[in-house]
Short mmCIF file of C-alpha atoms in Angstrom, two decimals:
data_model
loop_
_atom_site.label_atom_id
_atom_site.label_comp_id
_atom_site.label_asym_id
_atom_site.label_seq_id
_atom_site.Cartn_x
_atom_site.Cartn_y
_atom_site.Cartn_z
CA MET A 230 -0.16 -0.09 -0.01
CA THR A 231 1.43 3.21 -0.97
CA SER A 232 1.49 6.71 1.08
CA SER A 233 -0.82 8.08 -1.79
CA THR A 234 -3.55 5.57 -0.89
CA ARG A 235 -4.44 6.86 2.66
CA VAL A 236 -7.23 5.48 4.77
CA PRO A 237 -9.53 8.12 6.50
CA LEU A 238 -9.76 7.67 10.19
CA ASP A 239 -13.20 8.04 11.18
CA PRO A 240 -13.35 11.42 13.00
CA PHE A 241 -16.20 9.93 15.39
CA GLY A 242 -14.46 6.81 16.53
CA ALA A 243 -17.53 4.88 16.24
CA ASP A 244 -16.03 1.46 16.23
CA ILE A 245 -12.49 1.71 16.98
CA PRO A 246 -11.99 -2.07 17.40
CA ALA A 247 -13.14 -2.62 13.79
CA GLU A 248 -11.36 0.39 12.47
CA SER A 249 -8.16 -1.12 14.05
CA ALA A 250 -9.01 -4.70 12.47
CA ARG A 251 -9.20 -3.28 9.21
CA LEU A 252 -6.02 -1.31 9.41
CA ARG A 253 -4.07 -4.16 10.93
CA ALA A 254 -5.41 -6.41 7.82
CA LEU A 255 -3.22 -3.82 5.54
CA GLY A 256 0.01 -3.98 7.37
CA PRO A 257 2.28 -3.02 10.31
CA VAL A 258 2.19 0.67 9.37
CA VAL A 259 -0.59 2.05 7.39
CA PRO A 260 -0.80 5.52 6.04
CA VAL A 261 -3.88 7.10 7.17
CA GLU A 262 -5.64 10.67 6.86
CA LEU A 263 -6.97 12.51 9.97
CA PRO A 264 -9.86 14.91 10.16
CA GLY A 265 -9.45 17.72 7.72
CA GLY A 266 -7.17 15.58 5.59
CA ILE A 267 -3.87 15.71 7.72
CA PRO A 268 -1.61 12.82 6.33
CA ALA A 269 -0.04 10.39 8.94
CA TRP A 270 1.16 6.99 9.49
CA ALA A 271 -0.57 4.22 11.84
CA PRO A 272 1.33 1.48 13.65
CA THR A 273 -1.28 -1.31 13.73
CA ARG A 274 0.46 -3.70 15.95
CA TYR A 275 1.83 -4.07 19.35
CA ASP A 276 5.47 -4.77 18.46
CA THR A 277 5.42 -2.12 15.68
CA LEU A 278 4.21 0.72 18.20
CA LYS A 279 6.62 -0.21 21.04
CA LYS A 280 9.43 0.01 18.51
CA LEU A 281 8.37 3.34 17.43
CA ILE A 282 7.59 4.82 20.73
CA LEU A 283 11.12 3.98 22.02
CA ASP A 284 12.95 4.88 18.67
CA PRO A 285 14.88 8.03 19.61
CA GLN A 286 14.56 8.94 15.97
CA VAL A 287 11.01 9.61 16.52
CA SER A 288 10.25 13.15 18.02
CA LYS A 289 7.22 14.86 19.21
CA ASP A 290 8.53 18.60 18.40
CA PRO A 291 6.20 19.57 15.17
CA ARG A 292 8.29 22.71 14.88
CA ARG A 293 11.60 20.76 14.38
CA HIS A 294 10.61 17.58 12.63
CA TRP A 295 7.10 17.80 10.97
CA ALA A 296 7.41 18.36 7.20
CA LEU A 297 4.08 20.30 7.11
CA TRP A 298 4.47 22.32 9.88
CA PRO A 299 5.18 25.38 7.84
CA GLU A 300 2.03 24.60 5.83
CA LEU A 301 -0.18 24.59 8.67
CA GLY A 302 -1.64 28.10 8.11
CA GLU A 303 -2.68 26.82 4.38
CA HIS A 304 -5.06 24.39 5.53
CA PRO A 305 -8.08 25.92 7.76
CA ASP A 306 -9.43 22.64 8.54
CA TRP A 307 -6.15 21.66 10.24
CA GLY A 308 -6.66 23.94 13.08
CA TRP A 309 -8.17 21.46 15.32
CA ILE A 310 -4.55 19.96 15.58
CA LEU A 311 -3.24 22.92 17.06
CA GLY A 312 -4.51 21.83 20.47
CA TRP A 313 -2.42 18.74 20.16
CA VAL A 314 0.79 19.82 18.65
CA GLY A 315 0.71 23.71 18.48
CA VAL A 316 1.52 23.77 22.21
CA ILE A 317 5.04 23.93 24.09
CA ASN A 318 4.59 21.17 26.98
CA MET A 319 5.98 17.56 27.62
CA LEU A 320 3.69 16.26 25.16
CA SER A 321 5.03 18.30 22.19
CA THR A 322 8.67 18.65 22.86
CA TYR A 323 11.74 16.15 22.17
CA GLY A 324 15.06 15.57 23.51
CA ALA A 325 16.74 18.39 25.84
CA ASP A 326 13.72 20.46 25.40
CA HIS A 327 11.30 17.41 26.74
CA THR A 328 13.94 16.57 29.28
CA ARG A 329 13.80 20.24 30.75
CA LEU A 330 10.18 20.59 30.86
CA ARG A 331 9.66 16.97 32.61
CA ARG A 332 12.29 17.70 35.10
CA LEU A 333 10.34 21.03 36.06
CA VAL A 334 7.10 19.21 36.30
CA ALA A 335 8.01 16.22 37.93
CA PRO A 336 8.34 17.35 41.52
CA SER A 337 4.55 18.12 41.79
CA PHE A 338 3.42 14.49 40.94
CA THR A 339 5.57 12.68 43.46
CA ALA A 340 4.46 9.09 44.76
CA ARG A 341 4.10 10.75 48.25
CA ARG A 342 1.72 13.60 46.92
CA THR A 343 -0.24 10.81 45.14
CA GLU A 344 -0.79 8.85 48.30
CA ALA A 345 -1.64 12.00 50.03
CA MET A 346 -4.86 12.30 48.25
CA ARG A 347 -6.09 9.06 48.78
CA ALA A 348 -8.23 10.07 51.85
CA ARG A 349 -9.77 13.02 49.65
CA VAL A 350 -10.34 10.51 46.73
CA GLU A 351 -12.08 8.32 49.38
CA GLN A 352 -14.26 11.27 50.61
CA ILE A 353 -15.28 12.47 46.93
CA THR A 354 -16.08 8.73 46.27
CA ALA A 355 -18.49 8.33 49.35
CA GLU A 356 -20.08 11.90 48.37
CA LEU A 357 -20.79 10.79 44.97
CA LEU A 358 -21.98 7.34 45.93
CA ASP A 359 -24.51 9.12 48.19
CA SER A 360 -25.72 11.62 45.57
CA LEU A 361 -26.32 8.67 43.01
CA ALA A 362 -28.72 6.96 45.39
CA GLN A 363 -30.41 10.38 45.83
CA GLU A 364 -30.78 10.54 42.13
CA ALA A 365 -32.01 6.98 41.73
CA ALA A 366 -34.93 7.62 44.04
CA SER A 367 -36.83 8.96 41.18
CA GLY A 368 -36.93 5.58 39.64
CA ASN A 369 -35.28 6.87 36.56
CA PRO A 370 -31.78 5.38 35.36
CA VAL A 371 -29.12 7.60 36.42
CA ASP A 372 -26.07 8.30 34.17
CA LEU A 373 -22.97 6.74 35.84
CA LYS A 374 -20.73 9.04 33.88
CA ALA A 375 -22.10 12.26 34.84
CA GLY A 376 -22.67 11.26 38.36
CA TYR A 377 -19.72 9.37 39.20
CA ALA A 378 -16.91 8.69 36.47
CA HIS A 379 -16.80 12.48 35.52
CA PRO A 380 -17.18 14.38 38.91
CA LEU A 381 -14.73 12.14 40.84
CA PRO A 382 -11.43 12.89 38.61
CA MET A 383 -12.90 16.43 37.66
CA ARG A 384 -12.90 17.41 41.01
CA LEU A 385 -10.01 15.81 42.49
CA ILE A 386 -7.91 17.33 39.46
CA CYS A 387 -9.48 20.91 40.25
CA GLU A 388 -8.78 20.52 43.95
CA LEU A 389 -5.11 19.60 43.34
CA PHE A 390 -4.54 22.53 40.72
CA GLY A 391 -6.64 25.13 42.91
CA VAL A 392 -8.97 25.72 40.12
CA PRO A 393 -11.57 28.14 41.56
CA GLY A 394 -15.35 27.18 40.96
CA TYR A 395 -16.28 29.84 38.50
CA LEU A 396 -13.63 28.36 35.91
CA VAL A 397 -14.70 24.61 36.48
CA LYS A 398 -17.22 24.42 33.86
CA ASP A 399 -15.12 26.34 31.57
CA MET A 400 -12.28 23.79 32.10
CA ALA A 401 -14.32 20.87 31.34
CA LYS A 402 -15.76 22.29 28.21
CA LEU A 403 -12.11 23.30 26.84
CA ILE A 404 -10.80 19.68 27.65
CA ALA A 405 -14.08 18.09 25.88
CA ASP A 406 -13.72 20.30 22.89
CA ILE A 407 -9.85 19.51 22.11
CA MET A 408 -10.99 15.82 22.50
CA ASP A 409 -13.79 16.17 20.10
CA THR A 410 -12.24 15.52 16.66
CA SER A 411 -15.66 15.25 14.91
CA ASP A 412 -15.73 18.86 13.51
CA PRO A 413 -12.30 19.75 11.79
CA SER A 414 -13.99 23.16 10.45
CA PRO A 415 -11.71 26.27 11.34
CA GLU A 416 -14.58 27.71 13.57
CA HIS A 417 -13.97 24.82 16.16
CA GLY A 418 -10.42 25.07 15.98
CA GLU A 419 -10.41 28.91 16.46
CA SER A 420 -12.85 28.31 19.45
CA VAL A 421 -10.34 25.94 20.95
CA GLN A 422 -7.47 28.42 20.76
CA ARG A 423 -9.79 31.23 22.10
CA GLN A 424 -10.50 28.83 25.06
CA ILE A 425 -7.00 28.07 25.76
CA ALA A 426 -6.09 31.76 25.62
CA THR A 427 -8.61 32.64 28.07
CA VAL A 428 -9.20 29.90 30.44
CA LEU A 429 -5.84 28.84 31.59
CA PRO A 430 -4.30 32.67 31.90
CA SER A 431 -7.24 33.20 33.99
CA LEU A 432 -6.36 30.34 36.44
CA ILE A 433 -2.86 31.45 36.42
CA ALA A 434 -3.74 35.03 37.38
CA PHE A 435 -5.98 33.49 39.77
CA LYS A 436 -3.41 31.68 41.55
CA SER A 437 -0.65 34.44 41.04
CA GLU A 438 -2.79 36.83 43.37
CA VAL A 439 -4.22 33.92 45.73
CA PRO A 440 -1.18 31.36 45.84
CA GLY A 441 -2.02 28.20 47.80
CA ASP A 442 -1.01 24.51 48.32
CA ASP A 443 -1.51 23.47 45.04
CA MET A 444 0.21 22.26 41.88
CA THR A 445 -0.55 25.48 40.04
CA THR A 446 1.02 27.64 42.47
CA GLU A 447 3.91 25.07 42.50
CA LEU A 448 4.29 25.21 38.49
CA ILE A 449 4.34 29.15 38.76
CA LYS A 450 6.81 29.29 41.36
CA VAL A 451 9.18 26.21 40.33
CA ARG A 452 12.83 26.49 39.38
CA ASP A 453 15.15 23.76 39.12
CA GLU A 454 18.85 23.54 40.61
CA ASP A 455 20.02 25.90 37.48
CA GLY A 456 17.50 28.63 38.31
CA ASP A 457 15.41 27.73 35.31
CA ARG A 458 11.46 27.97 35.36
CA LEU A 459 8.58 27.90 33.04
CA SER A 460 7.74 30.53 30.42
CA ASN A 461 4.39 31.80 30.56
CA GLU A 462 3.72 30.16 27.42
CA GLU A 463 5.08 26.64 28.84
CA LEU A 464 3.07 27.31 31.83
CA VAL A 465 -0.06 27.59 29.86
CA TYR A 466 0.60 24.75 27.93
CA THR A 467 1.92 22.57 30.81
CA LEU A 468 -1.38 23.35 32.87
CA LEU A 469 -3.57 22.14 29.77
CA LEU A 470 -1.76 19.02 29.47
CA VAL A 471 -1.57 17.80 33.11
CA ILE A 472 -5.20 19.22 33.90
CA GLY A 473 -6.63 17.94 30.75
CA ALA A 474 -4.74 14.52 30.91
CA GLY A 475 -5.38 14.41 34.65
CA PHE A 476 -9.18 14.05 34.60
CA GLU A 477 -10.54 13.14 31.00
CA THR A 478 -8.52 9.92 30.64
CA THR A 479 -9.60 8.71 34.44
CA VAL A 480 -13.18 9.54 33.43
CA ASN A 481 -13.02 7.00 30.55
CA LEU A 482 -11.09 4.64 32.62
CA ILE A 483 -13.61 4.33 35.31
CA GLY A 484 -16.57 4.28 32.92
CA ASN A 485 -14.96 1.95 30.48
CA ALA A 486 -14.13 -0.50 33.47
CA VAL A 487 -17.83 -0.15 34.83
CA VAL A 488 -18.97 -1.29 31.42
CA ASP A 489 -16.76 -4.25 30.80
CA LEU A 490 -17.60 -5.45 34.45
CA LEU A 491 -21.11 -5.22 33.92
CA GLU A 492 -21.11 -6.94 30.46
CA HIS A 493 -19.01 -9.84 31.97
CA PRO A 494 -20.79 -10.52 35.39
CA ASP A 495 -18.63 -13.82 35.97
CA GLN A 496 -15.47 -11.89 35.87
CA LEU A 497 -17.38 -9.25 38.14
CA ALA A 498 -18.15 -12.08 40.57
CA ALA A 499 -14.80 -13.23 40.74
CA VAL A 500 -13.21 -9.89 41.17
CA ARG A 501 -15.80 -9.26 44.30
CA ALA A 502 -14.79 -12.60 45.53
CA GLY A 503 -11.01 -11.91 45.42
CA GLU A 504 -10.26 -14.51 42.91
CA ILE A 505 -9.10 -11.62 40.24
CA SER A 506 -7.65 -8.37 41.60
CA TRP A 507 -8.63 -4.91 40.71
CA ASP A 508 -5.03 -4.21 39.66
CA GLN A 509 -5.86 -6.79 36.83
CA VAL A 510 -8.97 -5.25 36.13
CA VAL A 511 -7.76 -1.80 35.58
CA ASP A 512 -4.84 -3.27 33.38
CA GLU A 513 -7.18 -5.01 31.09
CA VAL A 514 -9.31 -2.01 30.73
CA LEU A 515 -6.60 -0.19 29.85
CA ARG A 516 -5.49 -2.77 27.23
CA VAL A 517 -8.79 -3.48 25.63
CA HIS A 518 -10.53 -0.22 25.94
CA PRO A 519 -7.64 2.26 26.64
CA SER A 520 -8.72 5.93 27.41
CA ILE A 521 -6.69 7.26 24.49
CA ALA A 522 -7.24 5.28 21.38
CA THR A 523 -4.88 7.22 19.20
CA LEU A 524 -2.85 10.15 20.05
CA PRO A 525 -1.52 12.62 17.82
CA LEU A 526 1.29 13.43 16.52
CA ARG A 527 4.86 12.07 16.65
CA PHE A 528 7.35 12.72 13.83
CA ALA A 529 10.03 10.60 12.13
CA VAL A 530 13.58 12.51 12.58
CA THR A 531 14.99 10.44 9.57
CA ASP A 532 13.73 8.10 7.32
CA ILE A 533 12.67 5.07 9.68
CA THR A 534 12.23 1.51 8.31
CA VAL A 535 10.19 -0.42 10.76
CA ASP A 536 8.61 -3.96 10.06
CA GLY A 537 9.39 -3.60 6.33
CA VAL A 538 7.73 -0.27 6.11
CA THR A 539 9.61 3.03 5.40
CA ILE A 540 8.29 6.23 7.10
CA PRO A 541 9.90 9.17 5.25
CA ALA A 542 11.80 12.05 7.37
CA GLY A 543 9.18 14.72 8.49
CA ASP A 544 6.14 12.40 8.21
CA ALA A 545 3.63 12.33 11.07
CA ILE A 546 2.79 9.11 13.23
CA VAL A 547 -0.10 8.51 15.46
CA THR A 548 0.12 6.53 18.61
CA THR A 549 -2.10 3.61 18.40
CA TYR A 550 -2.90 2.36 21.79
CA ALA A 551 -6.20 0.89 21.13
CA ALA A 552 -4.75 -0.99 17.96
CA ALA A 553 -1.83 -2.40 20.11
CA GLY A 554 -4.07 -3.55 22.65
CA HIS A 555 -6.19 -5.55 20.29
CA ASP A 556 -3.19 -6.98 18.52
CA PRO A 557 -3.94 -11.14 18.27
CA ALA A 558 -0.12 -11.53 17.35
CA HIS A 559 0.62 -10.20 20.84
CA TYR A 560 -2.39 -11.06 23.12
CA GLY A 561 -3.78 -14.23 21.28
CA GLU A 562 -6.93 -14.74 19.06
CA ASP A 563 -8.93 -13.60 21.53
CA ALA A 564 -7.41 -10.02 21.84
CA GLY A 565 -10.63 -8.39 21.33
CA ALA A 566 -12.34 -9.78 24.26
CA PHE A 567 -12.34 -8.44 27.74
CA ASP A 568 -10.76 -11.11 30.34
CA ALA A 569 -9.25 -9.81 33.59
CA THR A 570 -7.60 -13.06 34.21
CA ARG A 571 -5.01 -12.08 31.31
CA ALA A 572 -1.72 -11.01 31.93
CA ALA A 573 -2.10 -7.54 30.51
CA ASP A 574 0.32 -5.45 32.73
CA ASP A 575 2.49 -4.55 29.59
CA HIS A 576 -0.08 -2.68 28.11
CA LEU A 577 0.94 0.67 26.21
CA ALA A 578 -1.86 2.88 27.43
CA PHE A 579 0.26 4.89 30.05
CA GLY A 580 3.03 5.07 27.24
CA ILE A 581 6.45 3.77 27.67
CA GLY A 582 9.88 5.33 27.94
CA VAL A 583 10.63 9.29 28.52
CA HIS A 584 7.04 9.95 27.62
CA ARG A 585 5.16 7.72 29.83
CA CYS A 586 2.44 9.24 31.69
CA ILE A 587 3.57 11.34 34.72
CA GLY A 588 -0.02 11.15 36.11
CA ALA A 589 -0.55 7.23 35.79
CA PRO A 590 -0.16 6.56 39.47
CA LEU A 591 -2.90 8.91 40.42
CA ALA A 592 -5.19 7.77 37.90
CA ARG A 593 -4.70 4.15 38.90
CA MET A 594 -5.21 5.13 42.45
CA GLU A 595 -8.50 6.75 41.60
CA ALA A 596 -9.70 3.89 39.63
CA LEU A 597 -8.79 1.41 42.33
CA THR A 598 -10.61 3.49 44.96
CA ALA A 599 -13.58 4.20 42.71
CA LEU A 600 -14.42 0.83 41.27
CA PRO A 601 -14.57 -1.19 44.38
CA ALA A 602 -16.60 1.22 46.29
CA LEU A 603 -19.13 1.31 43.58
CA PHE A 604 -19.57 -2.25 43.35
CA ASP A 605 -19.59 -2.56 47.31
CA ARG A 606 -22.29 0.17 47.51
CA TYR A 607 -24.36 -1.34 44.71
CA PRO A 608 -23.71 -5.04 44.53
CA ASP A 609 -26.87 -5.38 42.10
CA LEU A 610 -25.83 -2.49 39.52
CA ARG A 611 -26.81 -3.13 36.07
CA LEU A 612 -26.80 -1.31 32.70
CA ALA A 613 -29.97 0.23 31.70
CA ALA A 614 -29.32 -0.11 27.86
CA LYS A 615 -27.37 -2.63 26.06
CA ALA A 616 -23.70 -1.95 25.74
CA ASP A 617 -23.89 -1.81 22.08
CA GLU A 618 -26.33 0.82 22.19
CA LEU A 619 -24.03 3.15 24.18
CA SER A 620 -22.78 6.19 21.94
CA GLN A 621 -18.70 6.79 21.99
CA VAL A 622 -17.70 10.17 22.52
CA PRO A 623 -17.22 12.10 19.13
CA SER A 624 -13.35 11.20 19.00
CA PHE A 625 -10.96 9.15 17.22
CA ILE A 626 -8.53 10.13 20.17
CA ALA A 627 -10.60 9.56 23.44
CA TYR A 628 -12.18 6.32 23.88
CA GLY A 629 -15.26 6.26 25.99
CA TYR A 630 -18.85 6.52 26.40
CA GLN A 631 -21.14 9.69 26.25
CA GLU A 632 -23.41 8.49 28.86
CA ILE A 633 -23.71 5.17 30.81
CA PRO A 634 -27.33 4.63 31.98
CA VAL A 635 -27.36 2.36 35.13
CA ARG A 636 -29.84 0.97 37.67
CA LEU A 637 -28.40 0.67 41.03
CA GLY A 638 -30.35 -1.99 41.87
CA ASP A 639 -34.08 -3.65 42.68
#
């Protein structure tokens, strides 16, 4: 298959497993087209993706290594990608630039700080479980995403970063709009850029005036041993990354886990009986139903040949976590099935190498608190719709449900 024959990715992400299988049948690395017509390469197999992630000749810096970066302004429908690559943070830098930014940010994400949040996670979880019961008293199904999977990580991340109440809804809308890839219009891209330029500077201004024991205050003040600090631009985009990644991905992790377990009651019973650990559940959900299905963009620094396919220098590459997790060559012929007894702790959903997700321990801790608490409180929880009737969020990037209607019990 030549690069001139590109396969368009579904901007709505309506059936990510089926799309991954179709691409895998075409080869280990397939030329694809992202919304708006952006050309890229998609690895379709676990080992192929892992090789590319770990290859030092694969960059995340578009300014230095994307051949089409200078042409961005000539393509109005490419504006949506700016929320991902038109930023300067750990997600879009390479080499020494990435090392510097990670060194400045990492102290805010220590294991001790994550552990210190456990009691607060448990408290928010209990409050939300009480609220679900009140909502269910009407006799109607409740939306587990809106009532539990979303507000738990959202409240926690806003407390961690000292986000004032008046900015919470704006922050949630900004992240949702960045994740929405169904509309590549110039208007959508411009709206996202306006929000970035408004919401995050408002947070920085507030925390500069009212500093506190929170991560935004830390990032404003942080200096490394050389006296280096984040520039204003780096601070804005770093907050965009860590706040967005800090709640949106955990929303989908919790929601996807609930649906997967309710669809497999035998496994849920085994988990609740202690025969399968909650850690195994989280790893299997991240493998078969990763919160981020496909992440833009990486770039070939030089011509790269992987599994017999050459990606030319300057070409873009998408990071295909969902395709890797469903690869039968790595996980067996039943790779598409949810099986919490599977040894899936080698999944790539949090990344690997120098770009491994810095907030992974926090996301795991939240899920390992929220899931057992939910099923302990509501052991008769069940879906109020068939799983195949649930709508995917409109995104080829995010992998999760728009709503999760459930009944708490009889």
